Amino acid sequence: MNKYCGSVRILHWVMMVLFAMIFVIGFVMVEFKDTKPWKLFSLHKSTGVLVFILVLLRIMLRFTTTAPLYPNHFPSINIILAKIVHGLLYIMMLFMPISGYALSNIHGFEVSFYGLTLPTLFPANPEWETYIDDAHSCGAWIFLALLAIHIAGVVFHHVREEDVLSRMT
Ligand code: HEM
Ligand code: HEM
């Protein structure tokens, strides 16, 4: 069957929904920071940690299951580009939760996972606050740009009637 295995497919779409939630909450909570939306902060962080656990599971599955081969007629440049974008997406899926966790700890805040307090892994450090803050915010935009390229790639193949969507559905 020319598809990713069922668990990889389910994780792909579940994580897409979780990322959409995290992005929307992230931008809204920062925009309305003056109103102290701490519940949104907490939901953003908890869901970010959840996604981190899921991405580790996803990477493990990626190495233990077989990915479907691309059809022979696919130009190798397209395959290389797709693989580069996928690789960068995995890097951003790891970078965003780690930088977010570091950002909270460096600001002197604990991270809780839906009410369960998690250990402080990074020491509070005012000197690093702006760097990590910028890294998390810029990372969010880089991630969004990669997602735009990823979706454009899928649409590109779809309009040329080269079915890639069915590999992940
Ligand atoms: C998993 C993927 C994550 C994504 C895609 C993400 C995305 C974002 C976005 C888009 C913002 C708003 C940036 C801005 O407008 O400046 C933001 C802010 C923030 N995120 Fe995340 N985030 C993630 C995970 C986390 C995690 C795991 C934590 C903490 C445990 C976290 C902590 C924060 C904090 C504290 C802010 C507010 C920064 C500020 O006050 O300027 N994030 N995040
Ligand atoms: C947060 C959003 C998303 C993330 C993080 C993401 C990430 C990824 C990654 C890393 C892969 C490579 C899988 C692998 O080889 O291990 C992949 C494959 C795929 N994604 Fe997404 N994706 C997202 C959203 C979407 C959306 C919205 C679509 C549909 C338009 C889509 C369609 C696909 C398809 C069809 C594949 C298989 C591509 C192929 O076999 O070359 N993804 N995705």
Tab-separated table of C-alpha atoms and ligand atoms in Angstrom:
chain	number	residue	atom	x	y	z
A	1	MET	CA	0.000	0.000	0.000
A	2	ASN	CA	1.420	3.380	-1.007
A	3	LYS	CA	0.642	5.056	2.309
A	4	TYR	CA	2.347	5.972	5.549
A	5	CYS	CA	1.386	3.553	8.310
A	6	GLY	CA	-1.888	4.261	10.151
A	7	SER	CA	-0.307	5.602	13.345
A	8	VAL	CA	1.892	8.064	11.400
A	9	ARG	CA	-1.156	9.278	9.455
A	10	ILE	CA	-3.282	9.736	12.579
A	11	LEU	CA	-0.462	11.567	14.380
A	12	HIS	CA	0.114	13.852	11.371
A	13	TRP	CA	-3.481	15.141	11.408
A	14	VAL	CA	-3.925	15.199	15.204
A	15	MET	CA	-0.714	17.219	15.514
A	16	MET	CA	-1.819	19.579	12.756
A	17	VAL	CA	-4.925	20.445	14.813
A	18	LEU	CA	-2.838	20.850	18.000
A	19	PHE	CA	-0.336	23.125	16.214
A	20	ALA	CA	-3.173	25.263	14.833
A	21	MET	CA	-4.482	25.653	18.411
A	22	ILE	CA	-1.027	26.489	19.789
A	23	PHE	CA	-0.388	29.129	17.102
A	24	VAL	CA	-3.768	30.845	17.513
A	25	ILE	CA	-3.515	30.855	21.332
A	26	GLY	CA	0.156	32.016	21.141
A	27	PHE	CA	-0.598	35.065	18.995
A	28	VAL	CA	-3.815	35.942	20.906
A	29	MET	CA	-2.230	35.678	24.380
A	30	VAL	CA	0.722	37.881	23.360
A	31	GLU	CA	-1.582	40.426	21.670
A	32	PHE	CA	-3.783	40.680	24.797
A	33	LYS	CA	-0.961	40.320	27.349
A	34	ASP	CA	-2.167	43.474	29.166
A	35	THR	CA	-5.330	41.627	30.200
A	36	LYS	CA	-3.170	38.937	31.925
A	37	PRO	CA	-4.587	35.937	30.024
A	38	TRP	CA	-2.728	33.410	32.220
A	39	LYS	CA	-5.178	30.580	31.432
A	40	LEU	CA	-4.332	30.958	27.737
A	41	PHE	CA	-0.594	30.971	28.564
A	42	SER	CA	-1.040	27.803	30.536
A	43	LEU	CA	-3.048	26.102	27.760
A	44	HIS	CA	-0.429	27.194	25.187
A	45	LYS	CA	2.406	25.735	27.269
A	46	SER	CA	0.627	22.488	28.211
A	47	THR	CA	-0.389	21.792	24.616
A	48	GLY	CA	3.156	22.683	23.507
A	49	VAL	CA	4.553	20.068	25.892
A	50	LEU	CA	1.971	17.534	24.650
A	51	VAL	CA	3.072	18.175	21.074
A	52	PHE	CA	6.713	17.672	22.119
A	53	ILE	CA	5.863	14.219	23.500
A	54	LEU	CA	3.928	13.401	20.308
A	55	VAL	CA	6.765	14.538	18.042
A	56	LEU	CA	9.190	12.215	19.886
A	57	LEU	CA	6.720	9.374	19.335
A	58	ARG	CA	6.367	10.400	15.702
A	59	ILE	CA	10.133	10.410	15.118
A	60	MET	CA	10.367	6.976	16.732
A	61	LEU	CA	7.592	5.673	14.448
A	62	ARG	CA	9.259	7.286	11.433
A	63	PHE	CA	12.367	5.179	12.033
A	64	THR	CA	10.563	1.965	12.899
A	65	THR	CA	7.964	1.922	10.092
A	66	THR	CA	8.457	2.081	6.324
A	67	ALA	CA	7.612	5.297	4.464
A	68	PRO	CA	5.925	4.760	1.072
A	69	LEU	CA	8.228	5.082	-1.963
A	70	TYR	CA	7.641	7.983	-4.358
A	71	PRO	CA	6.363	7.028	-7.834
A	72	ASN	CA	9.200	6.527	-10.367
A	73	HIS	CA	8.085	9.397	-12.583
A	74	PHE	CA	8.509	11.983	-9.779
A	75	PRO	CA	11.478	14.263	-10.634
A	76	SER	CA	14.242	13.694	-8.100
A	77	ILE	CA	14.504	17.444	-7.425
A	78	ASN	CA	10.898	17.451	-6.128
A	79	ILE	CA	11.648	14.485	-3.892
A	80	ILE	CA	14.810	16.130	-2.544
A	81	LEU	CA	12.938	19.396	-1.877
A	82	ALA	CA	10.102	17.546	-0.124
A	83	LYS	CA	12.598	15.689	2.052
A	84	ILE	CA	14.444	18.912	2.961
A	85	VAL	CA	11.157	20.633	3.932
A	86	HIS	CA	10.034	17.583	5.946
A	87	GLY	CA	13.386	17.520	7.752
A	88	LEU	CA	13.144	21.236	8.559
A	89	LEU	CA	9.561	20.742	9.786
A	90	TYR	CA	10.766	18.045	12.196
A	91	ILE	CA	13.501	20.413	13.432
A	92	MET	CA	10.929	23.176	14.035
A	93	MET	CA	8.526	20.749	15.742
A	94	LEU	CA	11.333	20.087	18.245
A	95	PHE	CA	12.726	23.621	18.407
A	96	MET	CA	9.433	25.365	19.218
A	97	PRO	CA	8.519	23.453	22.397
A	98	ILE	CA	12.137	23.445	23.644
A	99	SER	CA	12.572	27.212	23.103
A	100	GLY	CA	9.112	27.827	24.662
A	101	TYR	CA	10.016	25.785	27.750
A	102	ALA	CA	13.373	27.591	28.021
A	103	LEU	CA	11.625	30.959	27.610
A	104	SER	CA	9.278	30.261	30.530
A	105	ASN	CA	12.027	29.002	32.865
A	106	ILE	CA	14.440	31.807	31.921
A	107	HIS	CA	11.687	34.321	32.801
A	108	GLY	CA	11.466	32.571	36.196
A	109	PHE	CA	8.169	30.742	35.510
A	110	GLU	CA	7.479	27.063	36.063
A	111	VAL	CA	5.786	25.068	33.308
A	112	SER	CA	2.746	23.034	34.199
A	113	PHE	CA	1.325	20.224	32.087
A	114	TYR	CA	-2.458	20.611	32.437
A	115	GLY	CA	-2.009	21.266	36.197
A	116	LEU	CA	0.988	18.997	36.851
A	117	THR	CA	4.080	21.105	37.659
A	118	LEU	CA	7.084	20.118	35.557
A	119	PRO	CA	10.725	20.545	36.658
A	120	THR	CA	12.627	23.767	35.985
A	121	LEU	CA	15.218	22.804	33.381
A	122	PHE	CA	16.723	26.214	32.551
A	123	PRO	CA	17.956	28.694	35.193
A	124	ALA	CA	16.309	32.150	35.356
A	125	ASN	CA	18.601	34.479	33.426
A	126	PRO	CA	17.539	38.066	32.540
A	127	GLU	CA	20.443	38.405	30.069
A	128	TRP	CA	19.060	35.610	27.885
A	129	GLU	CA	15.383	36.662	28.027
A	130	THR	CA	15.338	38.726	24.835
A	131	TYR	CA	17.378	36.210	22.828
A	132	ILE	CA	15.142	33.267	23.689
A	133	ASP	CA	12.010	35.392	23.286
A	134	ASP	CA	13.163	36.417	19.781
A	135	ALA	CA	14.143	32.826	18.955
A	136	HIS	CA	10.659	31.543	19.927
A	137	SER	CA	8.825	34.335	18.031
A	138	CYS	CA	11.049	34.164	14.907
A	139	GLY	CA	10.887	30.364	15.090
A	140	ALA	CA	7.086	30.614	14.922
A	141	TRP	CA	7.294	32.609	11.664
A	142	ILE	CA	9.919	30.296	10.148
A	143	PHE	CA	7.696	27.340	11.047
A	144	LEU	CA	4.685	29.041	9.404
A	145	ALA	CA	6.733	29.767	6.253
A	146	LEU	CA	7.805	26.101	6.043
A	147	LEU	CA	4.196	25.004	6.494
A	148	ALA	CA	3.145	27.326	3.653
A	149	ILE	CA	5.797	25.697	1.404
A	150	HIS	CA	4.700	22.217	2.578
A	151	ILE	CA	1.022	22.890	1.786
A	152	ALA	CA	1.928	24.599	-1.522
A	153	GLY	CA	3.873	21.444	-2.469
A	154	VAL	CA	0.879	19.228	-1.755
A	155	VAL	CA	-1.460	21.532	-3.723
A	156	PHE	CA	1.070	21.717	-6.605
A	157	HIS	CA	1.089	17.923	-6.983
A	158	HIS	CA	-2.663	17.710	-6.468
A	159	VAL	CA	-3.472	20.097	-9.354
A	160	ARG	CA	-1.093	18.124	-11.592
A	161	GLU	CA	-3.149	15.077	-10.656
A	162	GLU	CA	-0.177	13.501	-8.912
A	163	ASP	CA	-1.817	12.182	-5.807
A	164	VAL	CA	0.368	12.779	-2.766
A	165	LEU	CA	-2.472	13.531	-0.352
A	166	SER	CA	-3.608	9.911	-0.340
A	167	ARG	CA	-0.176	8.937	1.079
A	168	MET	CA	-1.099	10.726	4.299
A	169	THR	CA	-4.892	10.109	4.417
B	1	HEM	C1	4.977	23.446	20.311
B	1	HEM	C2	5.064	24.429	19.565
B	1	HEM	C3	4.895	25.882	19.922
B	1	HEM	C4	4.539	26.829	19.021
B	1	HEM	C5	4.256	26.616	17.542
B	1	HEM	C6	4.502	28.095	19.733
B	1	HEM	C7	4.164	29.297	19.140
B	1	HEM	C8	4.113	30.503	19.805
B	1	HEM	C9	3.679	31.743	19.223
B	1	HEM	C10	3.203	31.903	17.778
B	1	HEM	C11	3.790	32.706	20.171
B	1	HEM	C12	3.485	34.188	19.989
B	1	HEM	C13	4.764	34.860	19.557
B	1	HEM	C14	4.644	36.356	19.409
B	1	HEM	O1	3.652	36.846	18.885
B	1	HEM	O2	5.619	37.027	19.821
B	1	HEM	C15	4.288	32.082	21.377
B	1	HEM	C16	4.544	32.744	22.568
B	1	HEM	C17	4.925	32.105	23.729
B	1	HEM	N1	5.148	30.753	23.887
B	1	HEM	FE1	4.992	29.338	22.491
B	1	HEM	N2	4.831	27.897	21.047
B	1	HEM	C18	5.059	26.545	21.221
B	1	HEM	C19	5.384	25.918	22.408
B	1	HEM	C20	5.569	26.547	23.622
B	1	HEM	C21	5.885	25.864	24.871
B	1	HEM	C22	6.053	24.354	25.046
B	1	HEM	C23	6.011	26.847	25.820
B	1	HEM	C24	6.332	26.716	27.278
B	1	HEM	C25	6.384	25.596	27.940
B	1	HEM	C26	5.763	28.129	25.167
B	1	HEM	C27	5.814	29.348	25.803
B	1	HEM	C28	5.514	30.545	25.219
B	1	HEM	C29	5.524	31.808	25.936
B	1	HEM	C30	5.866	32.030	27.416
B	1	HEM	C31	5.161	32.790	24.992
B	1	HEM	C32	4.971	34.287	25.239
B	1	HEM	C33	6.176	35.056	24.856
B	1	HEM	C34	5.993	36.507	25.167
B	1	HEM	O3	5.417	36.808	26.205
B	1	HEM	O4	6.438	37.317	24.365
B	1	HEM	N3	5.487	27.896	23.832
B	1	HEM	N4	4.476	30.735	21.124
B	2	HEM	C1	1.159	21.698	11.487
B	2	HEM	C2	0.950	21.281	10.259
B	2	HEM	C3	1.765	20.216	9.546
B	2	HEM	C4	2.957	19.654	9.878
B	2	HEM	C5	3.853	19.959	11.080
B	2	HEM	C6	3.270	18.679	8.844
B	2	HEM	C7	4.415	17.915	8.802
B	2	HEM	C8	4.669	16.930	7.894
B	2	HEM	C9	5.854	16.118	7.836
B	2	HEM	C10	7.065	16.265	8.765
B	2	HEM	C11	5.716	15.225	6.827
B	2	HEM	C12	6.724	14.176	6.394
B	2	HEM	C13	6.325	12.844	6.918
B	2	HEM	C14	7.504	11.918	6.945
B	2	HEM	O1	8.050	11.601	5.891
B	2	HEM	O2	7.865	11.560	8.069
B	2	HEM	C15	4.428	15.464	6.221
B	2	HEM	C16	3.910	14.765	5.157
B	2	HEM	C17	2.756	15.112	4.508
B	2	HEM	N1	1.899	16.146	4.839
B	2	HEM	FE1	2.088	17.416	6.352
B	2	HEM	N2	2.254	18.683	7.901
B	2	HEM	C18	1.325	19.621	8.303
B	2	HEM	C19	0.176	19.966	7.640
B	2	HEM	C20	-0.245	19.421	6.455
B	2	HEM	C21	-1.398	19.849	5.679
B	2	HEM	C22	-2.325	21.020	6.028
B	2	HEM	C23	-1.473	19.023	4.596
B	2	HEM	C24	-2.467	19.059	3.453
B	2	HEM	C25	-2.599	20.060	2.649
B	2	HEM	C26	-0.394	18.075	4.697
B	2	HEM	C27	-0.169	17.039	3.838
B	2	HEM	C28	0.870	16.147	3.893
B	2	HEM	C29	1.079	15.077	2.946
B	2	HEM	C30	0.203	14.742	1.759
B	2	HEM	C31	2.247	14.426	3.326
B	2	HEM	C32	2.944	13.252	2.623
B	2	HEM	C33	3.914	13.883	1.687
B	2	HEM	C34	4.799	12.897	1.028
B	2	HEM	O3	4.587	11.722	1.122
B	2	HEM	O4	5.749	13.388	0.441
B	2	HEM	N3	0.346	18.352	5.833
B	2	HEM	N4	3.815	16.505	6.878
